[in-house]
Amino acid sequence: MTTRSYAHVGCATVLLGGAGLLFVAGGLEALQQRAPQGWLAIACGLAIWAILGFLYWINARAYRLQEEAQGQSYAPSAPQRGGFWKGFFVTWAIVAAAHLASFLGMGFADLLPHPEQARAIFSLGVLALVPAHVVVPVLGGAVYSLVRSTALR
């Protein structure tokens, strides 16, 4: 039986949990001061907590896989490796589709009630998605690789 020690995730809990709490509390304080960027800080704090939840989930899957391997009387099968490129290309296709949708939104903004505002919002989306063509697929590939390597057979 595996002794489950969460000591190695203690630092992540303190750092990420504290950073998420700081962002959420700061966002609430900014909203009380009528600052419109308060929602952005709250969203960042919730995203940090989502990352921490993902780390706990992957850790629990890895422990479950290790316990299953120790409980077998024969040699356990090796964990599945790879999968980075599949996750990379799937998430890149999603980012490319979102980028295309932003371009189409800019083109068809004249059909909306406030075309100047809609075009401005879609153009910000186009600019924000430029670095996402690299960052999001790399993260998607890493996440898919982690999920695949901790899957029970």
mmCIF file of C-alpha atoms in Angstrom:
data_model
loop_
_atom_site.group_PDB
_atom_site.id
_atom_site.type_symbol
_atom_site.label_atom_id
_atom_site.label_comp_id
_atom_site.label_asym_id
_atom_site.label_seq_id
_atom_site.Cartn_x
_atom_site.Cartn_y
_atom_site.Cartn_z
ATOM 1 C CA MET A 1 0.000 0.000 0.000
ATOM 2 C CA THR A 2 1.259 3.464 -0.849
ATOM 3 C CA THR A 3 1.681 5.991 1.890
ATOM 4 C CA ARG A 4 0.049 9.079 0.584
ATOM 5 C CA SER A 5 2.173 12.052 1.415
ATOM 6 C CA TYR A 6 1.042 15.406 0.206
ATOM 7 C CA ALA A 7 4.151 17.129 1.550
ATOM 8 C CA HIS A 8 5.431 17.779 -1.968
ATOM 9 C CA VAL A 9 2.293 19.724 -2.890
ATOM 10 C CA GLY A 10 2.365 21.804 0.284
ATOM 11 C CA CYS A 11 4.430 24.553 -1.299
ATOM 12 C CA ALA A 12 2.126 24.683 -4.314
ATOM 13 C CA THR A 13 -0.863 24.905 -1.992
ATOM 14 C CA VAL A 14 0.625 27.760 -0.004
ATOM 15 C CA LEU A 15 1.890 29.698 -3.028
ATOM 16 C CA LEU A 16 -0.977 29.145 -5.468
ATOM 17 C CA GLY A 17 -3.699 29.184 -2.823
ATOM 18 C CA GLY A 18 -2.318 32.384 -1.342
ATOM 19 C CA ALA A 19 -1.913 34.027 -4.743
ATOM 20 C CA GLY A 20 -5.481 33.087 -5.683
ATOM 21 C CA LEU A 21 -6.778 34.459 -2.397
ATOM 22 C CA LEU A 22 -4.806 37.665 -2.912
ATOM 23 C CA PHE A 23 -6.218 38.151 -6.411
ATOM 24 C CA VAL A 24 -9.808 37.434 -5.368
ATOM 25 C CA ALA A 25 -9.615 39.678 -2.297
ATOM 26 C CA GLY A 26 -7.937 42.432 -4.299
ATOM 27 C CA GLY A 27 -10.578 42.141 -7.008
ATOM 28 C CA LEU A 28 -13.383 42.420 -4.469
ATOM 29 C CA GLU A 29 -11.692 45.454 -2.935
ATOM 30 C CA ALA A 30 -11.315 47.006 -6.397
ATOM 31 C CA LEU A 31 -15.001 46.406 -7.114
ATOM 32 C CA GLN A 32 -15.912 48.168 -3.859
ATOM 33 C CA GLN A 33 -13.858 51.138 -5.056
ATOM 34 C CA ARG A 34 -15.796 51.039 -8.348
ATOM 35 C CA ALA A 35 -12.773 49.976 -10.406
ATOM 36 C CA PRO A 36 -13.878 48.004 -13.489
ATOM 37 C CA GLN A 37 -10.740 45.819 -13.492
ATOM 38 C CA GLY A 38 -11.862 44.086 -10.304
ATOM 39 C CA TRP A 39 -13.534 41.325 -12.304
ATOM 40 C CA LEU A 40 -10.267 40.616 -14.091
ATOM 41 C CA ALA A 41 -8.460 40.135 -10.780
ATOM 42 C CA ILE A 42 -11.220 37.831 -9.534
ATOM 43 C CA ALA A 43 -11.038 35.794 -12.750
ATOM 44 C CA CYS A 44 -7.255 35.484 -12.356
ATOM 45 C CA GLY A 45 -7.653 34.286 -8.777
ATOM 46 C CA LEU A 46 -10.213 31.677 -9.815
ATOM 47 C CA ALA A 47 -7.914 30.538 -12.649
ATOM 48 C CA ILE A 48 -5.050 30.101 -10.171
ATOM 49 C CA TRP A 49 -7.310 28.001 -7.957
ATOM 50 C CA ALA A 50 -8.327 25.936 -10.990
ATOM 51 C CA ILE A 51 -4.651 25.226 -11.682
ATOM 52 C CA LEU A 52 -4.198 24.159 -8.056
ATOM 53 C CA GLY A 53 -7.238 21.882 -8.338
ATOM 54 C CA PHE A 54 -5.796 20.335 -11.493
ATOM 55 C CA LEU A 55 -2.510 19.637 -9.692
ATOM 56 C CA TYR A 56 -4.364 17.916 -6.842
ATOM 57 C CA TRP A 57 -6.395 15.867 -9.331
ATOM 58 C CA ILE A 58 -3.309 14.700 -11.267
ATOM 59 C CA ASN A 59 -1.593 13.878 -7.976
ATOM 60 C CA ALA A 60 -4.536 11.726 -6.869
ATOM 61 C CA ARG A 61 -4.556 9.911 -10.233
ATOM 62 C CA ALA A 62 -0.833 9.214 -9.953
ATOM 63 C CA TYR A 63 -1.274 7.765 -6.455
ATOM 64 C CA ARG A 64 -4.155 5.588 -7.655
ATOM 65 C CA LEU A 65 -2.029 4.290 -10.544
ATOM 66 C CA GLN A 66 0.866 3.584 -8.177
ATOM 67 C CA GLU A 67 -1.409 1.689 -5.764
ATOM 68 C CA GLU A 68 -2.797 -0.423 -8.589
ATOM 69 C CA ALA A 69 0.717 -1.259 -9.787
ATOM 70 C CA GLN A 70 1.797 -2.303 -6.277
ATOM 71 C CA GLY A 71 -1.291 -4.474 -5.803
ATOM 72 C CA GLN A 72 -0.572 -6.658 -8.848
ATOM 73 C CA SER A 73 1.334 -9.907 -8.449
ATOM 74 C CA TYR A 74 2.837 -9.691 -11.929
ATOM 75 C CA ALA A 75 4.929 -6.956 -13.487
ATOM 76 C CA PRO A 76 2.721 -3.924 -14.073
ATOM 77 C CA SER A 77 2.483 -2.414 -17.499
ATOM 78 C CA ALA A 78 4.390 0.760 -18.069
ATOM 79 C CA PRO A 79 2.356 3.961 -18.014
ATOM 80 C CA GLN A 80 1.364 5.311 -21.380
ATOM 81 C CA ARG A 81 3.853 7.868 -22.599
ATOM 82 C CA GLY A 82 3.471 10.531 -25.204
ATOM 83 C CA GLY A 83 0.354 12.259 -26.345
ATOM 84 C CA PHE A 84 1.850 15.736 -26.246
ATOM 85 C CA TRP A 85 1.447 16.366 -29.962
ATOM 86 C CA LYS A 86 -2.154 15.196 -30.009
ATOM 87 C CA GLY A 87 -3.051 17.591 -27.211
ATOM 88 C CA PHE A 88 -0.993 20.308 -28.885
ATOM 89 C CA PHE A 89 -2.740 20.064 -32.244
ATOM 90 C CA VAL A 90 -6.247 19.693 -30.794
ATOM 91 C CA THR A 91 -5.874 22.808 -28.652
ATOM 92 C CA TRP A 92 -4.188 24.676 -31.504
ATOM 93 C CA ALA A 93 -7.195 23.879 -33.717
ATOM 94 C CA ILE A 94 -9.478 25.304 -31.020
ATOM 95 C CA VAL A 95 -7.376 28.488 -30.792
ATOM 96 C CA ALA A 96 -7.313 28.812 -34.594
ATOM 97 C CA ALA A 97 -11.117 28.434 -34.719
ATOM 98 C CA ALA A 98 -11.515 31.120 -32.041
ATOM 99 C CA HIS A 99 -9.152 33.394 -33.986
ATOM 100 C CA LEU A 100 -11.129 32.840 -37.170
ATOM 101 C CA ALA A 101 -14.361 33.575 -35.296
ATOM 102 C CA SER A 102 -12.863 36.860 -34.066
ATOM 103 C CA PHE A 103 -11.903 37.833 -37.624
ATOM 104 C CA LEU A 104 -15.400 36.986 -38.833
ATOM 105 C CA GLY A 105 -16.870 38.988 -35.955
ATOM 106 C CA MET A 106 -14.857 42.005 -37.061
ATOM 107 C CA GLY A 107 -16.089 41.561 -40.632
ATOM 108 C CA PHE A 108 -19.747 41.197 -39.720
ATOM 109 C CA ALA A 109 -19.750 43.883 -37.016
ATOM 110 C CA ASP A 110 -21.838 46.141 -39.255
ATOM 111 C CA LEU A 111 -24.801 43.809 -38.749
ATOM 112 C CA LEU A 112 -24.752 44.304 -34.968
ATOM 113 C CA PRO A 113 -26.501 47.169 -33.119
ATOM 114 C CA HIS A 114 -23.279 49.011 -32.135
ATOM 115 C CA PRO A 115 -20.804 48.221 -34.918
ATOM 116 C CA GLU A 116 -17.904 50.347 -33.631
ATOM 117 C CA GLN A 117 -17.972 48.789 -30.182
ATOM 118 C CA ALA A 118 -18.382 45.269 -31.559
ATOM 119 C CA ARG A 119 -15.487 45.760 -33.981
ATOM 120 C CA ALA A 120 -13.304 47.065 -31.127
ATOM 121 C CA ILE A 121 -14.121 44.064 -28.931
ATOM 122 C CA PHE A 122 -13.441 41.593 -31.738
ATOM 123 C CA SER A 123 -10.175 43.332 -32.630
ATOM 124 C CA LEU A 124 -9.037 43.000 -29.002
ATOM 125 C CA GLY A 125 -9.886 39.308 -29.247
ATOM 126 C CA VAL A 126 -7.787 39.013 -32.397
ATOM 127 C CA LEU A 127 -4.815 40.645 -30.666
ATOM 128 C CA ALA A 128 -5.209 38.586 -27.494
ATOM 129 C CA LEU A 129 -5.284 35.331 -29.457
ATOM 130 C CA VAL A 130 -1.933 35.928 -31.170
ATOM 131 C CA PRO A 131 0.222 34.679 -28.259
ATOM 132 C CA ALA A 132 -2.383 32.001 -27.541
ATOM 133 C CA HIS A 133 -1.307 30.183 -30.710
ATOM 134 C CA VAL A 134 1.834 29.109 -28.836
ATOM 135 C CA VAL A 135 0.967 29.198 -25.145
ATOM 136 C CA VAL A 136 -2.381 27.393 -25.145
ATOM 137 C CA PRO A 137 -1.293 24.459 -27.376
ATOM 138 C CA VAL A 138 1.843 23.880 -25.275
ATOM 139 C CA LEU A 139 -0.286 23.812 -22.131
ATOM 140 C CA GLY A 140 -2.856 21.580 -23.845
ATOM 141 C CA GLY A 141 -0.149 19.137 -24.893
ATOM 142 C CA ALA A 142 1.320 19.024 -21.395
ATOM 143 C CA VAL A 143 -2.085 18.496 -19.775
ATOM 144 C CA TYR A 144 -3.041 15.740 -22.222
ATOM 145 C CA SER A 145 0.308 14.039 -21.664
ATOM 146 C CA LEU A 146 -0.164 14.159 -17.876
ATOM 147 C CA VAL A 147 -3.717 12.826 -18.068
ATOM 148 C CA ARG A 148 -2.647 10.029 -20.398
ATOM 149 C CA SER A 149 0.327 8.985 -18.269
ATOM 150 C CA THR A 150 -1.816 8.751 -15.110
ATOM 151 C CA ALA A 151 -4.712 6.843 -16.695
ATOM 152 C CA LEU A 152 -5.694 3.499 -15.242
ATOM 153 C CA ARG A 153 -5.896 0.683 -17.743
#
